[in-house]
XYZ file of C-alpha atoms in Angstrom:
414
model
C 83.927 95.711 173.590
C 82.069 97.748 176.398
C 82.571 96.852 179.933
C 79.958 94.904 181.518
C 79.059 96.424 184.868
C 79.096 94.886 187.984
C 78.056 95.313 191.833
C 81.469 96.051 192.373
C 81.365 99.498 190.144
C 78.299 100.448 191.665
C 78.522 99.641 195.730
C 79.804 102.633 196.674
C 76.437 104.259 195.613
C 74.501 101.949 197.550
C 72.650 102.699 200.793
C 70.226 100.381 202.654
C 66.848 100.940 203.534
C 65.356 98.555 206.082
C 61.212 98.042 207.293
C 59.957 99.737 209.521
C 56.401 99.383 211.262
C 54.726 101.988 209.206
C 51.516 104.526 210.735
C 47.887 104.033 210.270
C 47.627 106.860 207.878
C 50.781 105.817 205.267
C 49.625 105.304 201.767
C 49.779 102.334 200.453
C 51.959 101.281 197.927
C 50.396 100.399 194.921
C 52.588 100.846 192.404
C 51.989 102.197 188.479
C 52.275 99.423 185.663
C 54.176 100.226 182.660
C 53.754 98.755 179.479
C 56.901 99.867 177.922
C 60.439 101.432 179.106
C 62.361 103.528 176.263
C 65.194 105.291 177.088
C 65.795 109.648 177.576
C 68.929 111.015 177.754
C 69.070 111.835 180.761
C 66.054 108.811 182.526
C 63.203 106.689 181.638
C 60.314 107.080 179.426
C 57.983 104.548 180.989
C 55.001 105.872 178.008
C 52.339 105.589 180.575
C 49.736 108.151 178.649
C 49.422 110.247 181.757
C 52.722 110.432 182.291
C 55.948 108.518 183.563
C 58.603 110.035 182.316
C 61.870 109.673 185.241
C 65.184 111.504 185.366
C 67.584 109.189 187.251
C 68.603 111.830 189.640
C 64.510 111.451 190.953
C 65.171 108.032 191.517
C 65.109 107.142 195.134
C 64.637 103.337 195.502
C 65.305 100.921 193.601
C 63.574 97.333 194.340
C 63.704 93.774 192.355
C 61.023 90.710 193.500
C 58.677 87.892 191.774
C 55.738 86.251 191.949
C 55.492 82.733 193.636
C 52.805 81.827 190.652
C 55.197 83.516 188.066
C 58.506 83.026 188.384
C 60.122 83.443 185.696
C 58.542 87.053 185.458
C 60.981 89.348 187.367
C 59.770 92.914 188.063
C 61.706 96.027 189.188
C 59.886 98.729 191.593
C 60.998 102.462 191.368
C 59.978 104.950 193.899
C 60.697 108.745 192.723
C 61.191 111.300 194.907
C 57.884 112.821 196.348
C 55.541 110.864 194.972
C 53.647 108.132 197.010
C 53.343 105.531 193.900
C 55.398 104.226 193.002
C 56.712 102.653 189.364
C 56.528 98.771 188.162
C 58.891 97.642 185.877
C 58.655 93.977 184.690
C 61.583 92.221 182.615
C 59.161 91.770 179.819
C 58.420 95.806 178.775
C 62.002 97.224 178.949
C 63.887 97.908 175.075
C 66.880 96.889 176.384
C 68.227 97.378 173.403
C 68.489 100.858 174.327
C 70.209 101.226 177.130
C 72.247 97.933 177.079
C 75.841 98.062 174.964
C 75.906 94.291 174.863
C 72.765 91.866 174.776
C 72.173 88.429 176.275
C 70.302 85.486 175.009
C 69.359 85.264 178.388
C 66.447 87.949 179.423
C 67.235 87.605 183.499
C 70.719 88.585 182.934
C 69.289 91.229 180.194
C 67.257 92.427 183.630
C 69.834 92.447 185.525
C 72.993 94.313 183.543
C 69.420 97.421 183.545
C 69.369 96.708 187.364
C 72.949 97.667 187.602
C 72.582 100.289 184.559
C 70.153 102.177 186.336
C 72.222 102.011 189.760
C 75.001 103.487 187.972
C 73.803 106.439 186.192
C 72.292 108.084 189.317
C 74.266 109.807 192.016
C 72.800 107.279 195.286
C 70.136 105.358 195.647
C 68.573 103.308 198.125
C 67.885 99.204 198.501
C 66.439 96.619 200.514
C 68.347 93.481 202.041
C 66.854 91.384 199.647
C 67.167 93.203 196.755
C 71.304 93.732 197.774
C 71.746 89.693 197.791
C 69.680 89.610 194.150
C 72.430 91.901 193.122
C 75.045 90.259 194.522
C 73.857 85.948 193.787
C 71.373 86.880 191.829
C 69.291 85.023 193.954
C 65.191 87.135 193.398
C 63.127 86.729 196.821
C 59.509 85.504 195.794
C 56.023 86.851 197.258
C 52.610 85.349 197.327
C 50.720 88.246 195.402
C 51.215 91.666 195.028
C 49.052 93.172 197.973
C 51.273 91.738 199.987
C 54.611 92.804 198.232
C 52.555 96.345 198.067
C 52.421 96.116 202.067
C 56.184 94.876 202.704
C 57.083 97.976 200.733
C 54.600 100.369 202.668
C 57.304 99.610 205.314
C 60.271 101.126 203.711
C 59.015 104.641 201.516
C 57.567 105.904 203.947
C 61.173 106.265 205.323
C 62.730 108.086 202.373
C 60.096 109.915 200.198
C 60.549 112.753 201.709
C 64.310 112.847 201.929
C 66.165 114.747 198.761
C 69.982 114.209 197.158
C 72.539 116.816 197.225
C 76.365 116.704 196.216
C 79.177 118.696 197.606
C 79.975 121.122 194.183
C 83.886 120.979 195.544
C 84.214 117.109 196.031
C 81.120 115.387 194.616
C 80.514 113.863 198.065
C 76.475 112.832 197.754
C 73.855 113.092 200.462
C 70.213 112.345 202.181
C 69.107 115.003 203.948
C 64.966 115.332 204.836
C 63.146 118.148 202.887
C 61.165 119.250 206.010
C 64.753 120.364 207.436
C 65.939 122.842 204.602
C 63.918 126.447 205.005
C 62.238 127.929 201.585
C 65.465 130.281 201.983
C 67.530 126.915 201.909
C 70.410 125.678 204.529
C 73.805 125.770 205.096
C 76.461 122.812 205.723
C 79.874 121.119 205.525
C 81.124 118.517 203.664
C 82.209 116.177 205.712
C 84.641 114.527 202.916
C 86.432 117.999 202.246
C 84.562 120.788 204.892
C 83.604 122.988 202.008
C 80.864 125.163 203.322
C 77.651 123.500 201.154
C 74.514 125.397 200.524
C 71.229 123.308 199.882
C 67.964 124.857 198.275
C 64.913 122.585 198.609
C 63.690 120.755 195.727
C 61.221 120.847 193.870
C 59.100 117.358 194.022
C 58.157 115.598 190.541
C 54.596 116.127 189.518
C 52.102 113.540 190.357
C 50.618 111.463 187.608
C 47.462 113.232 186.109
C 44.220 111.636 187.017
C 42.725 109.078 184.303
C 39.475 111.843 183.897
C 41.643 114.335 183.342
C 44.331 112.994 180.672
C 44.356 114.639 177.698
C 45.539 112.703 174.964
C 46.919 113.128 171.235
C 45.859 109.434 168.880
C 48.560 108.353 166.844
C 47.403 108.364 162.865
C 49.648 104.872 162.269
C 48.905 102.694 165.194
C 46.587 103.975 167.271
C 48.291 104.632 170.801
C 46.940 107.443 173.246
C 50.176 109.784 173.166
C 49.693 112.539 175.799
C 49.315 116.113 174.695
C 51.776 118.014 173.244
C 53.867 114.794 172.236
C 55.962 115.205 168.684
C 56.834 111.365 168.192
C 54.353 108.618 168.913
C 55.939 106.537 171.787
C 54.991 102.798 170.327
C 55.754 103.247 166.838
C 57.977 106.477 167.026
C 56.113 107.846 164.238
C 55.666 111.628 163.432
C 52.273 112.868 165.214
C 52.305 116.606 163.707
C 54.862 117.434 160.067
C 57.799 119.468 161.227
C 57.630 122.166 158.313
C 61.053 124.734 159.119
C 59.967 128.415 158.860
C 60.774 130.037 155.430
C 63.406 132.747 155.820
C 62.122 136.481 156.290
C 61.957 137.860 153.008
C 64.225 141.726 154.057
C 61.361 144.141 153.385
C 61.340 146.503 150.764
C 62.804 149.902 151.163
C 61.003 152.873 151.076
C 63.017 155.072 148.026
C 62.130 151.899 146.280
C 58.487 151.739 146.566
C 58.367 155.354 145.708
C 59.987 154.670 142.544
C 57.478 152.224 141.153
C 54.123 153.174 142.908
C 52.220 151.847 140.105
C 53.515 148.347 138.780
C 52.366 145.751 140.406
C 54.409 142.861 140.864
C 53.360 139.486 140.724
C 52.731 136.782 143.460
C 56.130 134.385 144.030
C 54.960 131.010 144.633
C 55.843 129.866 147.994
C 59.613 127.951 148.040
C 59.876 125.006 149.410
C 61.763 124.252 152.613
C 65.456 123.060 152.368
C 65.537 119.757 153.706
C 68.430 120.756 155.129
C 67.219 122.638 157.938
C 68.191 121.074 161.363
C 65.068 120.233 163.558
C 65.061 120.423 167.215
C 65.689 116.558 168.552
C 66.088 117.845 172.619
C 63.745 115.478 174.814
C 62.273 113.305 172.176
C 63.004 109.620 172.140
C 65.845 108.114 170.871
C 64.581 105.613 168.331
C 62.247 108.741 167.276
C 65.967 110.975 166.837
C 67.165 108.693 164.777
C 64.160 108.115 162.187
C 64.451 112.309 162.051
C 68.463 111.966 161.238
C 69.046 112.889 157.609
C 69.155 109.845 154.984
C 72.264 108.552 153.502
C 73.426 108.106 150.186
C 73.917 104.849 148.983
C 78.038 104.310 149.196
C 77.643 105.590 153.379
C 74.325 102.998 153.409
C 76.478 100.001 152.284
C 79.641 101.469 154.234
C 77.617 101.680 157.838
C 76.023 98.005 156.333
C 79.395 96.748 156.358
C 80.043 98.269 159.900
C 77.264 96.858 161.100
C 77.958 93.405 159.870
C 80.817 93.376 161.382
C 79.380 93.589 165.230
C 76.882 91.010 164.329
C 76.659 88.861 167.519
C 77.241 85.374 167.919
C 76.242 83.258 169.934
C 77.119 79.531 168.227
C 81.065 80.656 167.995
C 81.964 77.601 169.566
C 80.475 75.502 166.223
C 82.929 76.920 164.097
C 85.916 76.093 165.933
C 84.124 72.652 165.786
C 82.963 72.158 162.742
C 87.071 72.788 161.557
C 87.622 70.123 164.735
C 85.363 68.016 162.658
C 86.805 68.265 159.190
C 90.266 67.656 160.724
C 89.185 64.492 162.117
C 87.992 63.281 158.768
C 90.975 63.882 157.430
C 93.096 62.343 160.245
C 90.550 59.263 160.086
C 91.042 58.932 156.647
C 94.587 58.883 155.940
C 95.125 56.546 160.038
C 92.169 53.625 158.114
C 94.944 53.824 155.159
C 97.859 53.668 156.536
C 96.751 50.718 158.630
C 95.768 49.414 156.094
C 99.033 49.116 154.491
C 101.192 48.203 157.307
C 98.865 45.543 157.898
C 99.369 44.543 154.981
C 102.898 44.956 153.349
C 104.910 45.655 157.307
C 102.740 42.848 159.979
C 105.447 40.502 159.617
C 103.744 36.719 159.429
C 102.396 34.649 162.846
C 104.027 31.238 163.557
C 102.723 28.602 162.449
C 100.031 27.322 163.027
C 98.424 30.595 163.142
C 99.623 32.054 159.483
C 97.272 34.471 158.031
C 97.030 34.255 153.959
C 97.332 36.776 151.443
C 92.911 36.817 150.675
C 92.646 37.779 155.208
C 95.123 40.078 154.728
C 93.853 42.045 152.262
C 90.497 41.664 153.608
C 91.330 43.430 156.842
C 93.095 45.588 154.761
C 90.216 46.423 153.050
C 87.660 46.785 156.259
C 90.539 48.855 157.635
C 90.855 51.541 154.901
C 86.579 51.415 154.912
C 86.146 52.044 158.086
C 88.269 55.113 158.329
C 87.493 56.206 155.071
C 83.388 55.759 156.772
C 84.684 58.088 159.802
C 86.131 60.414 158.067
C 83.312 60.990 155.637
C 80.835 61.427 159.015
C 83.150 64.479 160.184
C 82.726 66.323 156.992
C 78.975 65.952 156.790
C 78.438 66.997 160.237
C 80.442 69.860 159.649
C 79.596 70.715 157.176
C 75.766 70.764 157.756
C 76.932 72.805 160.891
C 78.873 75.280 158.892
C 75.377 75.603 156.327
C 73.845 76.331 159.686
C 75.578 79.018 160.636
C 76.026 80.502 157.363
C 71.622 80.595 156.733
C 71.664 82.003 160.608
C 73.901 84.603 159.602
C 72.490 85.942 156.051
C 69.351 85.958 157.713
C 70.591 88.589 159.647
C 72.431 91.255 157.008
C 69.162 90.223 155.335
C 67.078 92.338 158.082
C 70.095 94.723 158.465
C 69.763 96.015 154.922
C 65.933 96.142 154.817
C 66.000 97.968 157.827
C 68.711 100.620 155.786
C 66.750 100.236 152.763
C 63.188 101.257 154.970
C 65.362 104.124 156.330
C 66.472 105.277 152.981
C 62.917 105.368 151.338
C 61.993 107.498 153.993
């Protein structure tokens, strides 16, 4: 089982920024909304038609908040080095399965774990005091509307937009510096931790998003989503936008002597050979889901083995129901045995009371029968409840197994 990140694991990477009065020329930080967040090897794919590929190393400021009108939806504001406008990620648009080793039933728990995941992936990142309180106690700051929140983030981001990170190549210590202080030829500084001399070069700022009127898109023939120009896979359905045809191996040219010996002979045209499916394709830079779809198909034996491995990893959030079901079964036998023993004790062992309170044989038989009957009914109730619980759990598990099998069979056919 993978270790779940905690605040103590990422505390060393956090830095605090406090709001300051912004000047009149400070731009307003109106965020770009995102509709889907998927994973890349070294960052996030925000799946925007005008861009939205964010590297972990470019993240400078992370904020968390919610609105008074919708307290059940949490938001993350992601600020990228050199860009005036941040990205706004809702808890409902993040594909958590591509980032987290374990998925919770509660979306807010996944959002909190994803927040820690981003901090852990970056070298160092700034947060405000409200976000730090959220990481400590999971208490989210709330605002009346987006406009007031953007006025607040404007007081934070103008302080950090030009600040870049660099790392000591000897001890790995991370530092922040205003890129205006770095000349085109670079600058040298000394690491405080190990006294190593570090040469800092100007960092290339991420390219801004392309305006809407200048966007060039490539529509997906499968789902109609407008992908960015040059995309090879649709970011919405993960299906290929172009046909991958590996180049055939170049044919060796005939030697001059062979051509001279048979000048009159006409060679018949050879039909083009089909490219082998075993040729490797380039997967670098593609979404993780797309890479899985382009992976070679498994044999039926490998498919069965992989399916069994997946079945073993199925989550069982109602595992305590299984223990409860077993306890109810044992209680059923205990009640049945207790009722029978109590009836035997009343009829055969219990001494007859002194006169005049003497129980007749008929009364003793009646009470003994009642004890055995009550024990039987309690036992029957316990067994019925346990069987209902066990059947419900088995139906849920079979549903998940069937879904896995259908998924594997579909991938086999593709």
